[in-house]
PDB file of C-alpha atoms in Angstrom:
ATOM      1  CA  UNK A  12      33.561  23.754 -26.761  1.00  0.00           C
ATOM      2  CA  UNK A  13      31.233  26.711 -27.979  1.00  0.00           C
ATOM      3  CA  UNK A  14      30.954  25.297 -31.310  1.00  0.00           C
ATOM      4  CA  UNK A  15      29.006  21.982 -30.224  1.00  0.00           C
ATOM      5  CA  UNK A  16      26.743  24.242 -27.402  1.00  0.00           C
ATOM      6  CA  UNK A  17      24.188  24.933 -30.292  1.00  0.00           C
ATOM      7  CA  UNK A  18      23.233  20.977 -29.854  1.00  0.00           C
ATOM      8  CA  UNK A  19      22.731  21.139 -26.419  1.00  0.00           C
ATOM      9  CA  UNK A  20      19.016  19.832 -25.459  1.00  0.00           C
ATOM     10  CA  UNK A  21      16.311  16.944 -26.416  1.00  0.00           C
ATOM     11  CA  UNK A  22      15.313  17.221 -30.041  1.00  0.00           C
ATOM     12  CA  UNK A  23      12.432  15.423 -31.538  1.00  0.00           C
ATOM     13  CA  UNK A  24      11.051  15.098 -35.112  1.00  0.00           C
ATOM     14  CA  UNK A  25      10.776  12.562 -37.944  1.00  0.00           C
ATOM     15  CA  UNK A  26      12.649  11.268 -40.822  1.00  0.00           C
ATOM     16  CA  UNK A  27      12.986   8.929 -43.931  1.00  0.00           C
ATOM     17  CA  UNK A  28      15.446   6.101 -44.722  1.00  0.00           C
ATOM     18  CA  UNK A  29      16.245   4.130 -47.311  1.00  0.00           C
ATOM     19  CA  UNK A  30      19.211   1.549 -48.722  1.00  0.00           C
ATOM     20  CA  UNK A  31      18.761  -0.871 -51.549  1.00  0.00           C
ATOM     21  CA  UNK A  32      18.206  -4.139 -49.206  1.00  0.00           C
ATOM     22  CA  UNK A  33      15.542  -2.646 -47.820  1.00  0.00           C
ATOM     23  CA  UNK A  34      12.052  -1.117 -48.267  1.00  0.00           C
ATOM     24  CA  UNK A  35      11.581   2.689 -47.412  1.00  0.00           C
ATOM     25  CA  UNK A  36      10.544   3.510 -44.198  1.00  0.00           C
ATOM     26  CA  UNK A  37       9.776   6.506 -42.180  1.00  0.00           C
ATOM     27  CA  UNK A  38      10.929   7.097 -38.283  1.00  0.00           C
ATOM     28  CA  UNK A  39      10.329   9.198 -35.235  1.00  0.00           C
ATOM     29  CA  UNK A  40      13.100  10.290 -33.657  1.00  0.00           C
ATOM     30  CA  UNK A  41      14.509  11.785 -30.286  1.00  0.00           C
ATOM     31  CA  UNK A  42      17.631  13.200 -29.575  1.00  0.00           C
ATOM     32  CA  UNK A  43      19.448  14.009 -26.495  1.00  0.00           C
ATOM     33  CA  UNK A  44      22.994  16.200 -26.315  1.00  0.00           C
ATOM     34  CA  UNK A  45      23.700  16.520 -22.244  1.00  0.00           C
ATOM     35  CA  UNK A  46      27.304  17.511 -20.688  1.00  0.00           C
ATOM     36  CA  UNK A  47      28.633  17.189 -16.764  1.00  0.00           C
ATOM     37  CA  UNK A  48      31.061  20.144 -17.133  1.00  0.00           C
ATOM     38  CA  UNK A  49      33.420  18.359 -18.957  1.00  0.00           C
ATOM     39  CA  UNK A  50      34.463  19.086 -22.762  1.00  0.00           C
ATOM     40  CA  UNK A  51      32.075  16.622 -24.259  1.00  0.00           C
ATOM     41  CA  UNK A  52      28.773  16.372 -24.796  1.00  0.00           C
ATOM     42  CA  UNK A  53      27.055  13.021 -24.039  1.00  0.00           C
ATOM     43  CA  UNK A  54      24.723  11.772 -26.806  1.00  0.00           C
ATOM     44  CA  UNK A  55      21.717   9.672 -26.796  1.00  0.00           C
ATOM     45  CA  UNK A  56      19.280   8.674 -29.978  1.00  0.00           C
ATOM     46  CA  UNK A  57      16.235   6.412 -30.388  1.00  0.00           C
ATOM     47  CA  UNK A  58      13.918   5.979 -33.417  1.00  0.00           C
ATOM     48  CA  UNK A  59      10.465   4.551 -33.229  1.00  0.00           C
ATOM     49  CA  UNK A  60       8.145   2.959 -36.151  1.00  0.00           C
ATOM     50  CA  UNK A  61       5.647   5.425 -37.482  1.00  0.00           C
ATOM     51  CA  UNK A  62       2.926   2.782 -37.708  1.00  0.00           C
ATOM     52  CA  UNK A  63       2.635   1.001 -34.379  1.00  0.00           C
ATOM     53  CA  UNK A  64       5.662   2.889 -32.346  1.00  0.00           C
ATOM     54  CA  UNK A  65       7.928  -0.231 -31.900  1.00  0.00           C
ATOM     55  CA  UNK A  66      11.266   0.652 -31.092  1.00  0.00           C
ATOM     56  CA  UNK A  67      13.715   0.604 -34.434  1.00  0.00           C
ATOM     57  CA  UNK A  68      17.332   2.065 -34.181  1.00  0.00           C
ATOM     58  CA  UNK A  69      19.672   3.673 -30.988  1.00  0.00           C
ATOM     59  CA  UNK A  70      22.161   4.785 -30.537  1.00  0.00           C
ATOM     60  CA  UNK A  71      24.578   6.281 -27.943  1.00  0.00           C
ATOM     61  CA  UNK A  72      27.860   7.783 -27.064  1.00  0.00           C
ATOM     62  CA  UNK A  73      29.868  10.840 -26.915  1.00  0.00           C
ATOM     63  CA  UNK A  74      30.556  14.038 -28.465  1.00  0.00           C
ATOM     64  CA  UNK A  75      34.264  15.832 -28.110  1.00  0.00           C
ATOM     65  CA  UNK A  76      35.470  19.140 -28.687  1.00  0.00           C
ATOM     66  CA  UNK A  77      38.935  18.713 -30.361  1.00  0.00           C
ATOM     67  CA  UNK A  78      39.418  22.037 -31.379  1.00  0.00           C
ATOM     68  CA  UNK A  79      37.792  25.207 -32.100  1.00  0.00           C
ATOM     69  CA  UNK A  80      35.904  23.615 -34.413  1.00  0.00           C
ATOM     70  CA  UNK A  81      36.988  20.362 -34.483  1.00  0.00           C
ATOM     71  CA  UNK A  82      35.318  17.487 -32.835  1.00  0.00           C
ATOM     72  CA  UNK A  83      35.380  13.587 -32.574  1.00  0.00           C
ATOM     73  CA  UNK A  84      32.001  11.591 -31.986  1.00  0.00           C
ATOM     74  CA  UNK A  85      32.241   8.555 -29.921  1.00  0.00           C
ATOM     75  CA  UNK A  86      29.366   6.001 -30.906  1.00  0.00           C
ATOM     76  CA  UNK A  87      27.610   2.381 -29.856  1.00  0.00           C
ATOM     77  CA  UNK A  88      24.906   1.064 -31.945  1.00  0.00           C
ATOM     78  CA  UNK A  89      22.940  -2.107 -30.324  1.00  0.00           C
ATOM     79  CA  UNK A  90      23.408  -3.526 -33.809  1.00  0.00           C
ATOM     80  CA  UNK A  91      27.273  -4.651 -32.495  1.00  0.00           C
ATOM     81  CA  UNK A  92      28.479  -1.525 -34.310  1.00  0.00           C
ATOM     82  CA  UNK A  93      31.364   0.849 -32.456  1.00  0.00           C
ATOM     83  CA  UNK A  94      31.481   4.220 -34.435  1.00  0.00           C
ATOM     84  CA  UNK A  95      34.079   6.612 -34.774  1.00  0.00           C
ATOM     85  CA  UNK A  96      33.742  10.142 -36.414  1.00  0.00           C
ATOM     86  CA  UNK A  97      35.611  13.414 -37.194  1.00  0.00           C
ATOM     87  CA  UNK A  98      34.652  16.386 -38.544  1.00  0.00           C
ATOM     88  CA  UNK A  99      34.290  20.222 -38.717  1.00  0.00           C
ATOM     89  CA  UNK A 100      31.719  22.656 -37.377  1.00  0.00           C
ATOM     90  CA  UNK A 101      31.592  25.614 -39.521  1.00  0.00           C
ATOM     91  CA  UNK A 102      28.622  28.036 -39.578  1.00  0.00           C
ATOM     92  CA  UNK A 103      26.025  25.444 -38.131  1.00  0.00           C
ATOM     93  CA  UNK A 104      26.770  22.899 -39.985  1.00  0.00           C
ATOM     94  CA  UNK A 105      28.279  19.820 -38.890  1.00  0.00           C
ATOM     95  CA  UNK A 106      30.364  17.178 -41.236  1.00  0.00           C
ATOM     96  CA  UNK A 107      31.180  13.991 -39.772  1.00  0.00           C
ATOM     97  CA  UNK A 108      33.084  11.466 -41.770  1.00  0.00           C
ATOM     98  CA  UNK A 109      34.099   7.649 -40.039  1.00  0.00           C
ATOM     99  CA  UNK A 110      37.602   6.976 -39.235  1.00  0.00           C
ATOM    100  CA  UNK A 111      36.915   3.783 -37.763  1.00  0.00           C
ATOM    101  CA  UNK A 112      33.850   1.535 -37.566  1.00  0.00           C
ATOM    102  CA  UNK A 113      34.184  -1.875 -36.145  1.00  0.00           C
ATOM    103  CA  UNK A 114      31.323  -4.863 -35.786  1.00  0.00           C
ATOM    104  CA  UNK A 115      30.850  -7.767 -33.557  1.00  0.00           C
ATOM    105  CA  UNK A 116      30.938 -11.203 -34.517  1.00  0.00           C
ATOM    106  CA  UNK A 117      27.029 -11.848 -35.097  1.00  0.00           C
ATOM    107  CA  UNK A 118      26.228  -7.771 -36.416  1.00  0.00           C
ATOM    108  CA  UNK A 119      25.686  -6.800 -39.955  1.00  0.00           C
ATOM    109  CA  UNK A 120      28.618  -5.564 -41.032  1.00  0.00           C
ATOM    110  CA  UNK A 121      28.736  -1.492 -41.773  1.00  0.00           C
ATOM    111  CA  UNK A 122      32.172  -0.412 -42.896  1.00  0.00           C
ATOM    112  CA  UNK A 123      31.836   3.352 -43.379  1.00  0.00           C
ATOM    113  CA  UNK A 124      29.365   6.267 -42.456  1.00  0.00           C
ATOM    114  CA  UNK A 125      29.544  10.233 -43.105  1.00  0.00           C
ATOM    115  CA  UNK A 126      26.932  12.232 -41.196  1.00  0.00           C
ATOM    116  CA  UNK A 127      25.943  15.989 -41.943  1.00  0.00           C
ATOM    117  CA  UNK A 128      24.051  17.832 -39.243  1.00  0.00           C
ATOM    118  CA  UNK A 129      22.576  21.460 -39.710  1.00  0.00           C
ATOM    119  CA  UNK A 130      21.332  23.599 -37.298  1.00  0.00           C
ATOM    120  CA  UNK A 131      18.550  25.956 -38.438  1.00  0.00           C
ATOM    121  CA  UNK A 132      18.505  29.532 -37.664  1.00  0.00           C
ATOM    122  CA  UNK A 133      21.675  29.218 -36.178  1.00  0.00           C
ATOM    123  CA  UNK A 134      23.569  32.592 -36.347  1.00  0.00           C
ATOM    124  CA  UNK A 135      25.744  34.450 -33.705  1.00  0.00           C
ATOM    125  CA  UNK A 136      22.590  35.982 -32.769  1.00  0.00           C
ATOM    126  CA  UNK A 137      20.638  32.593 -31.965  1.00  0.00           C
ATOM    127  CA  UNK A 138      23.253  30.813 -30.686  1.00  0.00           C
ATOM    128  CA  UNK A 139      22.345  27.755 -28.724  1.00  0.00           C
ATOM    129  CA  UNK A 140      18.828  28.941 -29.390  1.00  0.00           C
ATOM    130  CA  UNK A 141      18.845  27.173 -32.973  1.00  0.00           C
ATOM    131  CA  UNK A 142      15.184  25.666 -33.090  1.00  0.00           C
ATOM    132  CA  UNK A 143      15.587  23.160 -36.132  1.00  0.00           C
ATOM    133  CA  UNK A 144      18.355  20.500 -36.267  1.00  0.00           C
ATOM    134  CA  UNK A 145      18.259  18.517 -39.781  1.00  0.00           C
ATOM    135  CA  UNK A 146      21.215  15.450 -40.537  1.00  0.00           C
ATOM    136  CA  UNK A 147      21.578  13.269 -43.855  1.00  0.00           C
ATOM    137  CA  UNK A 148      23.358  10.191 -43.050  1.00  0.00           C
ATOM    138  CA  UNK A 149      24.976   8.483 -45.571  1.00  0.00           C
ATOM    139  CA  UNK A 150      26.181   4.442 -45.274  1.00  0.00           C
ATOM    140  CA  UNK A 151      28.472   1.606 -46.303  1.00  0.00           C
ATOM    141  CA  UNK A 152      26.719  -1.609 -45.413  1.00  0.00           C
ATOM    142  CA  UNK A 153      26.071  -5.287 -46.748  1.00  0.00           C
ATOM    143  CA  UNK A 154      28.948  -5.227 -49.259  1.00  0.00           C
ATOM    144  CA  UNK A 155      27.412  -1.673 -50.960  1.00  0.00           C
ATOM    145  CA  UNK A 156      29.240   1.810 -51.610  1.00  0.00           C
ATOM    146  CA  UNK A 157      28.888   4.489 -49.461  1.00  0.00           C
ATOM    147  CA  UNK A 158      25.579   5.773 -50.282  1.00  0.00           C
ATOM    148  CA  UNK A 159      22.255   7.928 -48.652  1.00  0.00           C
ATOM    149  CA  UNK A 160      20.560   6.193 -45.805  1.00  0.00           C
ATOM    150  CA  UNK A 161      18.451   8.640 -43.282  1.00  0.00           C
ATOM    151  CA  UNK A 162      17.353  12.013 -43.508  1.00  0.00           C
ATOM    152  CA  UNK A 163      15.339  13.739 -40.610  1.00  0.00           C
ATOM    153  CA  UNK A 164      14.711  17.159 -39.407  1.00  0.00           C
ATOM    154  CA  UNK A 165      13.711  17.388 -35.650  1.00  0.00           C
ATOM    155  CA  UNK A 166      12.958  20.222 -33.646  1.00  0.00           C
ATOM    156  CA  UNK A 167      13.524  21.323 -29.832  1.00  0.00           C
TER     157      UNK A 167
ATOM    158  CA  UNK B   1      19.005 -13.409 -23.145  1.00  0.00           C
ATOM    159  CA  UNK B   2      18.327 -15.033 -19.954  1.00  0.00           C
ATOM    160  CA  UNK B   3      22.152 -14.857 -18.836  1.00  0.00           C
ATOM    161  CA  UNK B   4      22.192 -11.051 -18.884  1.00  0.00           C
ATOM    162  CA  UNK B   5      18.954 -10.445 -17.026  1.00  0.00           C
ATOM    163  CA  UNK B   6      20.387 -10.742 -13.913  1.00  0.00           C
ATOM    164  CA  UNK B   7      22.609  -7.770 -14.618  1.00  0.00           C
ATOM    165  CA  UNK B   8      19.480  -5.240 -15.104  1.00  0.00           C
ATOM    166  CA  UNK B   9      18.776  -2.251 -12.764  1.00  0.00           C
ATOM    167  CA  UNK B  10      20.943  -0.304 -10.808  1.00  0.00           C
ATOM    168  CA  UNK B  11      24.069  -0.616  -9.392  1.00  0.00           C
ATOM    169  CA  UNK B  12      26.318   1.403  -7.038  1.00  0.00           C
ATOM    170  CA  UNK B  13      29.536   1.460  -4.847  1.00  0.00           C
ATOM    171  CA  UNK B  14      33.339   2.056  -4.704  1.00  0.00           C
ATOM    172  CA  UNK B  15      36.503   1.038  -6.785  1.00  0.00           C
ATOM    173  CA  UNK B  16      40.132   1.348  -6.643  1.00  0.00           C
ATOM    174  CA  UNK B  17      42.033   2.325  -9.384  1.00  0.00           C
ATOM    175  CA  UNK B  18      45.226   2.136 -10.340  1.00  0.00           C
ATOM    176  CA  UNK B  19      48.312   2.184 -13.340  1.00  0.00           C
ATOM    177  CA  UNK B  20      52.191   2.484 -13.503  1.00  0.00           C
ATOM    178  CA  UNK B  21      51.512   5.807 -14.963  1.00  0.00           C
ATOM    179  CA  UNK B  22      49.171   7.013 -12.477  1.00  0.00           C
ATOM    180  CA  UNK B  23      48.339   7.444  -8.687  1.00  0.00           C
ATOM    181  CA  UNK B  24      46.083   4.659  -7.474  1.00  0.00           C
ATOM    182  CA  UNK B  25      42.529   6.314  -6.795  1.00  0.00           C
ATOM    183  CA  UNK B  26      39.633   5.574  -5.352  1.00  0.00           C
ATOM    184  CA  UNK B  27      36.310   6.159  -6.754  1.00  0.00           C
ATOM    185  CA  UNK B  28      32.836   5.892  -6.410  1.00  0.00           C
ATOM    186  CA  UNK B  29      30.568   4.527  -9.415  1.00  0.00           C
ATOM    187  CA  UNK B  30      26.999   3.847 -10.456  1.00  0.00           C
ATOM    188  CA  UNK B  31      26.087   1.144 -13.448  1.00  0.00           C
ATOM    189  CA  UNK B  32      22.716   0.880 -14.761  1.00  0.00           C
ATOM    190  CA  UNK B  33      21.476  -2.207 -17.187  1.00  0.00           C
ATOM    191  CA  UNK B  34      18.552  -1.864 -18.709  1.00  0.00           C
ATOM    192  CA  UNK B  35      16.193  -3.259 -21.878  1.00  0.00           C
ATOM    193  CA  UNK B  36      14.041  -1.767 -24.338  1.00  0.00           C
ATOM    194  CA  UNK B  37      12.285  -5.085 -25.173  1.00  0.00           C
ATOM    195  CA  UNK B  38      14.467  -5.976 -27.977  1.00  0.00           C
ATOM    196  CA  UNK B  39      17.641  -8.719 -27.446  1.00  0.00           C
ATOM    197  CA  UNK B  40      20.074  -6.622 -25.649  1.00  0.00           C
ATOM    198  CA  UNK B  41      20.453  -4.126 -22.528  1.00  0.00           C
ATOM    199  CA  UNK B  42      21.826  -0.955 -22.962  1.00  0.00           C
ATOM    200  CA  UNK B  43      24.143  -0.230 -20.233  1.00  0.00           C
ATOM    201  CA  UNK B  44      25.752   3.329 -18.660  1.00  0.00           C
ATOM    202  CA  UNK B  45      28.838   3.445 -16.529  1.00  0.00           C
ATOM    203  CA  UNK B  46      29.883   6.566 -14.287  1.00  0.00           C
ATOM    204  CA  UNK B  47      32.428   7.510 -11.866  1.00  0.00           C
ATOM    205  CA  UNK B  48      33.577  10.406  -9.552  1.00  0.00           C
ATOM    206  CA  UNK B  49      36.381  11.075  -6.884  1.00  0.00           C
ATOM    207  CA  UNK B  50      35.485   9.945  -3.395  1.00  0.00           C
ATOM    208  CA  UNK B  51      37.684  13.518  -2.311  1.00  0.00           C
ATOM    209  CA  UNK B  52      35.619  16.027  -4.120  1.00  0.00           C
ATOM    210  CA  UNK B  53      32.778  14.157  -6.281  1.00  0.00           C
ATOM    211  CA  UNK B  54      34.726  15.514  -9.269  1.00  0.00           C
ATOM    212  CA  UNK B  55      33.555  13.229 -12.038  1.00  0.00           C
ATOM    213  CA  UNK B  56      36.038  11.047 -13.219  1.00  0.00           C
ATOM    214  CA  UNK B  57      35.516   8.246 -16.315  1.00  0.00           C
ATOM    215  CA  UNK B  58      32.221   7.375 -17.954  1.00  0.00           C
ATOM    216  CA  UNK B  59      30.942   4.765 -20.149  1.00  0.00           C
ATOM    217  CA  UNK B  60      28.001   3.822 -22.515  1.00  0.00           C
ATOM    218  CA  UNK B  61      26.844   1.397 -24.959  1.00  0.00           C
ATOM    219  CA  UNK B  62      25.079  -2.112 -24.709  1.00  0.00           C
ATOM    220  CA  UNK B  63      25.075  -5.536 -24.056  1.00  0.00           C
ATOM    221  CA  UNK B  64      24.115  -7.943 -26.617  1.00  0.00           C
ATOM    222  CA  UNK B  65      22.784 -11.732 -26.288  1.00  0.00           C
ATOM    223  CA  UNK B  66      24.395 -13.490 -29.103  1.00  0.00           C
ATOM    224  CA  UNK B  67      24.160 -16.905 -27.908  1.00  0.00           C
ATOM    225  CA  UNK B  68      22.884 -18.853 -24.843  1.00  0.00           C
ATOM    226  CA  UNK B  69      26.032 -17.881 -22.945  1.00  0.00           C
ATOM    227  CA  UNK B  70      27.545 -15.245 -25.071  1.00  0.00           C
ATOM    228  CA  UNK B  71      27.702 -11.773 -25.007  1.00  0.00           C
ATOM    229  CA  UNK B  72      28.992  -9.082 -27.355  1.00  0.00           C
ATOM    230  CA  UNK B  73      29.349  -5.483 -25.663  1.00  0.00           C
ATOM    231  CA  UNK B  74      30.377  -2.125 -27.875  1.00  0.00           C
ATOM    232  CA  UNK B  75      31.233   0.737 -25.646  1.00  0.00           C
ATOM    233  CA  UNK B  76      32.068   4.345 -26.307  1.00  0.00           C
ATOM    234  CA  UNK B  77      34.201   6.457 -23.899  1.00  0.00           C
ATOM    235  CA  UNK B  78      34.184  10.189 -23.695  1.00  0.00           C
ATOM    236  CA  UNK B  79      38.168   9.606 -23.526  1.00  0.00           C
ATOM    237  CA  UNK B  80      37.972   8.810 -26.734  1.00  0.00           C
ATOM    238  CA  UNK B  81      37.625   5.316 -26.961  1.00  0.00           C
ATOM    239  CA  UNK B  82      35.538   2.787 -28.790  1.00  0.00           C
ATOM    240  CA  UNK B  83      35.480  -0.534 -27.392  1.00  0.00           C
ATOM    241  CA  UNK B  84      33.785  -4.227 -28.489  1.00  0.00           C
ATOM    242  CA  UNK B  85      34.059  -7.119 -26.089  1.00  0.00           C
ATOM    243  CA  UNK B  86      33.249 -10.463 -26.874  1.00  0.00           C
ATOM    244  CA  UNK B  87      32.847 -12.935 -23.956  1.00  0.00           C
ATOM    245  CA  UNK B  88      30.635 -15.945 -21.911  1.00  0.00           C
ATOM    246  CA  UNK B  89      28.516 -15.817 -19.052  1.00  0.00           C
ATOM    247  CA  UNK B  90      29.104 -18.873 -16.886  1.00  0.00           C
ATOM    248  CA  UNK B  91      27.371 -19.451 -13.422  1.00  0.00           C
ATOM    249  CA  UNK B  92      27.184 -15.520 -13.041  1.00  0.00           C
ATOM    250  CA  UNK B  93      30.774 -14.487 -13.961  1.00  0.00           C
ATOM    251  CA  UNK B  94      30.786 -12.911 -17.114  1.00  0.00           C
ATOM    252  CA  UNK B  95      35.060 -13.046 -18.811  1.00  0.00           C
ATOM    253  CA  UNK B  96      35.110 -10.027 -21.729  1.00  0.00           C
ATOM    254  CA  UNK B  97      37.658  -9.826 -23.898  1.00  0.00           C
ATOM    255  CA  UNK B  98      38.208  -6.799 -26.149  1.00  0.00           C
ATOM    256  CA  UNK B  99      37.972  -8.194 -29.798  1.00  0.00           C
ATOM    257  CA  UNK B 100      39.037  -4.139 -31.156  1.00  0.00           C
ATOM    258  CA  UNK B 101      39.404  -0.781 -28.995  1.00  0.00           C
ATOM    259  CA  UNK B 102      39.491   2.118 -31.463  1.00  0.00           C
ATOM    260  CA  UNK B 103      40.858   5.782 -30.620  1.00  0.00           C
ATOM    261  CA  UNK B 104      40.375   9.008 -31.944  1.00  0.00           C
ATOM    262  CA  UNK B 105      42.975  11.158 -33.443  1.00  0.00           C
ATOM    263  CA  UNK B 106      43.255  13.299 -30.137  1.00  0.00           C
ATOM    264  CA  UNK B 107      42.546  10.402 -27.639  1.00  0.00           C
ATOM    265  CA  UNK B 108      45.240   8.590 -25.272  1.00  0.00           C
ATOM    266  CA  UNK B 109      46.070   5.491 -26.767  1.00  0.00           C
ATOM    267  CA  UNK B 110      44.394   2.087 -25.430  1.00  0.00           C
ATOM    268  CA  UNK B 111      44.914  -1.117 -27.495  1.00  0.00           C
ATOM    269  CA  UNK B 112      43.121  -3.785 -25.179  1.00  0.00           C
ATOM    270  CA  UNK B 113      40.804  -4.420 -22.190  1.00  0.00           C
ATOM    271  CA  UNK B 114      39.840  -7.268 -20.413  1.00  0.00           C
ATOM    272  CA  UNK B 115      37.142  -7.506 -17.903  1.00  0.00           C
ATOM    273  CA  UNK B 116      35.887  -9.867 -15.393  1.00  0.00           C
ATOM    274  CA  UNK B 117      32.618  -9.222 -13.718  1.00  0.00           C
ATOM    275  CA  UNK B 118      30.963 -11.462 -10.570  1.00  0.00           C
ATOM    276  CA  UNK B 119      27.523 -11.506  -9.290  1.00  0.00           C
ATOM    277  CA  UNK B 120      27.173 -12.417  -5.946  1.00  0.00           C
ATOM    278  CA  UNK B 121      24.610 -14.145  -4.540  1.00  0.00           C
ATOM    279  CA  UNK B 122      23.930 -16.151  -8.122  1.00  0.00           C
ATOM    280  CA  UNK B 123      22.072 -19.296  -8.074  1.00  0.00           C
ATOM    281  CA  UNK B 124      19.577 -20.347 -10.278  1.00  0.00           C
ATOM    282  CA  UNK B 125      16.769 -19.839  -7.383  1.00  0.00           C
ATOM    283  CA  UNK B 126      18.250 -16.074  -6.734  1.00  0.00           C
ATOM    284  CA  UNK B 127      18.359 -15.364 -10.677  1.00  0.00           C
ATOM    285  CA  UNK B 128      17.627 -11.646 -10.982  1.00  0.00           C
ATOM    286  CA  UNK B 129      18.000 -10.532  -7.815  1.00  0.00           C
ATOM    287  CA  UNK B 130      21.681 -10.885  -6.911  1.00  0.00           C
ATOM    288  CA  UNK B 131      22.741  -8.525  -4.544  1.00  0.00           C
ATOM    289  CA  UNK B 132      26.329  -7.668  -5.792  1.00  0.00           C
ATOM    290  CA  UNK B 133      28.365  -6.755  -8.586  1.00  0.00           C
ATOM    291  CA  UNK B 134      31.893  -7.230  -8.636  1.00  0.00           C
ATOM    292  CA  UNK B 135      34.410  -6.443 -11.447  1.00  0.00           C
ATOM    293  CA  UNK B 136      37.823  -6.139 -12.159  1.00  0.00           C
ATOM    294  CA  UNK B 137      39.161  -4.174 -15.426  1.00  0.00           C
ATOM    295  CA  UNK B 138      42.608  -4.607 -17.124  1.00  0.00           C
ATOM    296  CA  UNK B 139      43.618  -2.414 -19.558  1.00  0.00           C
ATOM    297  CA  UNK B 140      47.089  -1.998 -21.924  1.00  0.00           C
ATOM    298  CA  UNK B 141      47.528   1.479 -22.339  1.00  0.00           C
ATOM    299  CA  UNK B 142      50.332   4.258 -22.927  1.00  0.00           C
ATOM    300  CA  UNK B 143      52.472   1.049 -24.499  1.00  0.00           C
ATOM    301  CA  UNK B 144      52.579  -1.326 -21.627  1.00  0.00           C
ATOM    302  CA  UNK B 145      50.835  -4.557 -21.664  1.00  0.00           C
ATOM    303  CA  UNK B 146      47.645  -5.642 -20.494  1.00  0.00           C
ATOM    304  CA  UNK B 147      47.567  -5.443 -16.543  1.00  0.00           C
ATOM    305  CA  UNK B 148      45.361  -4.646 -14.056  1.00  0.00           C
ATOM    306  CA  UNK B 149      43.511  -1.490 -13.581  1.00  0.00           C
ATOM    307  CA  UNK B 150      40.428  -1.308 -12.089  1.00  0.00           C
ATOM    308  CA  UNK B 151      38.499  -3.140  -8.860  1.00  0.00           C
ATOM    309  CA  UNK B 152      34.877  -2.431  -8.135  1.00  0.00           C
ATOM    310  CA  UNK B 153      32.303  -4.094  -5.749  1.00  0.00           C
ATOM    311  CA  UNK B 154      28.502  -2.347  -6.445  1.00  0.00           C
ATOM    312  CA  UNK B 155      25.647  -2.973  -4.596  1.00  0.00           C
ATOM    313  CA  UNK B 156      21.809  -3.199  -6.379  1.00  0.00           C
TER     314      UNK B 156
END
């Protein structure tokens, strides 16, 4: 699982979002990638409220190596959202698309997501020394295309 | 979400495990509830052999109040696995059913879970500060039907 060590480590930073039922708004952000020796990493995310700090999104869940440069992401969101991703790590960049996203009874329904992730100064040089980690995520919710949600760059 | 906040802190003991496809295990486990201030707990699930502390399974996600009695829980597994559970909370037994369990291209196939969990020492003048969790866990997996799999008694 060399490709997803880059990720390894809390990152924190700030970002933007935006969807047409909703007014812009701008987030902190942490990020946690962790592993027990096994070929995953686990995965932990919380945004805050740039105003008065009040907790806004989470998520959490699991990232696994599927290949040499494959890997499958594993994700709960409080919302009553269950999140599955695939995708490719080539050169420090990360592209996630959903195969499967699936809702509760009571949660707003989302029906697809694609996330990018790019790791900054990542090179064989730096590697699992990359000090920038930047993702777009784009969204399929409340009956609407898929279409740009979040952007955020956070650093180590 | 007074039904779930008996279920916050932290939890541990020993389970038994077992499958037609597998040797019956034993294992030892830790669960931890806890909130965030908004309507739901977020919840993480691990276990490890009781021969060499190996870990074994994991678990993460949350619990969400989406009633007076219900519950709605979306889980991710490092196996894999997505799972959402829909179920009541009823003089502290909690009955979850899984209403979808998604897998990932590379993951072992599991199709439905059921799970029954039992805190002891629930009345409504002990609310919060039971002393025991109990669950059991059955699972349809590798094409047989739902049957049991899991037993688990945890202390706070």
């Amino acid at each position: 699982m060399e490709h997803l060590q880059p990720l390894l480590g809390c990152w924190t930073g700030e970002g933007e979002g935006e969807y047409p039922t909703i007014e812009p708004f701008r987030y902190g952000e942490e990020v946690r990638f962790w592993h027990s020796g096994k070929p995953f990493l686990a995965y932990s995310q919380r945004t805050w409220s740039l105003d008065d700090g009040r907790p806004l999104h989470a998520e959490t869940g699991y990232w696994r190596a599927s290949g040499a440069r494959q890997v499958e992401v594993v994700l709960a969101h409080p919302t009553g959202i269950v999140e599955i991703d695939e995708g490719v790590v080539s050169d420090g960049v990360i592209d996630l698309h959903s195969t499967f996203v699936g809702c509760t009874t009571t949660a707003k329904a989302v029906t697809q997501l694609s996330r990018r992730f790019v790791l900054g100064g990542h090179d064989a040089a730096s590697e699992g020394t990359a000090g920038t980690l930047s993702y777009t995520l784009s969204m399929a919710a409340a009956g609407l295309p898929l279409q740009h949600h979040l952007a955020a760059t956070l650093h180590r």
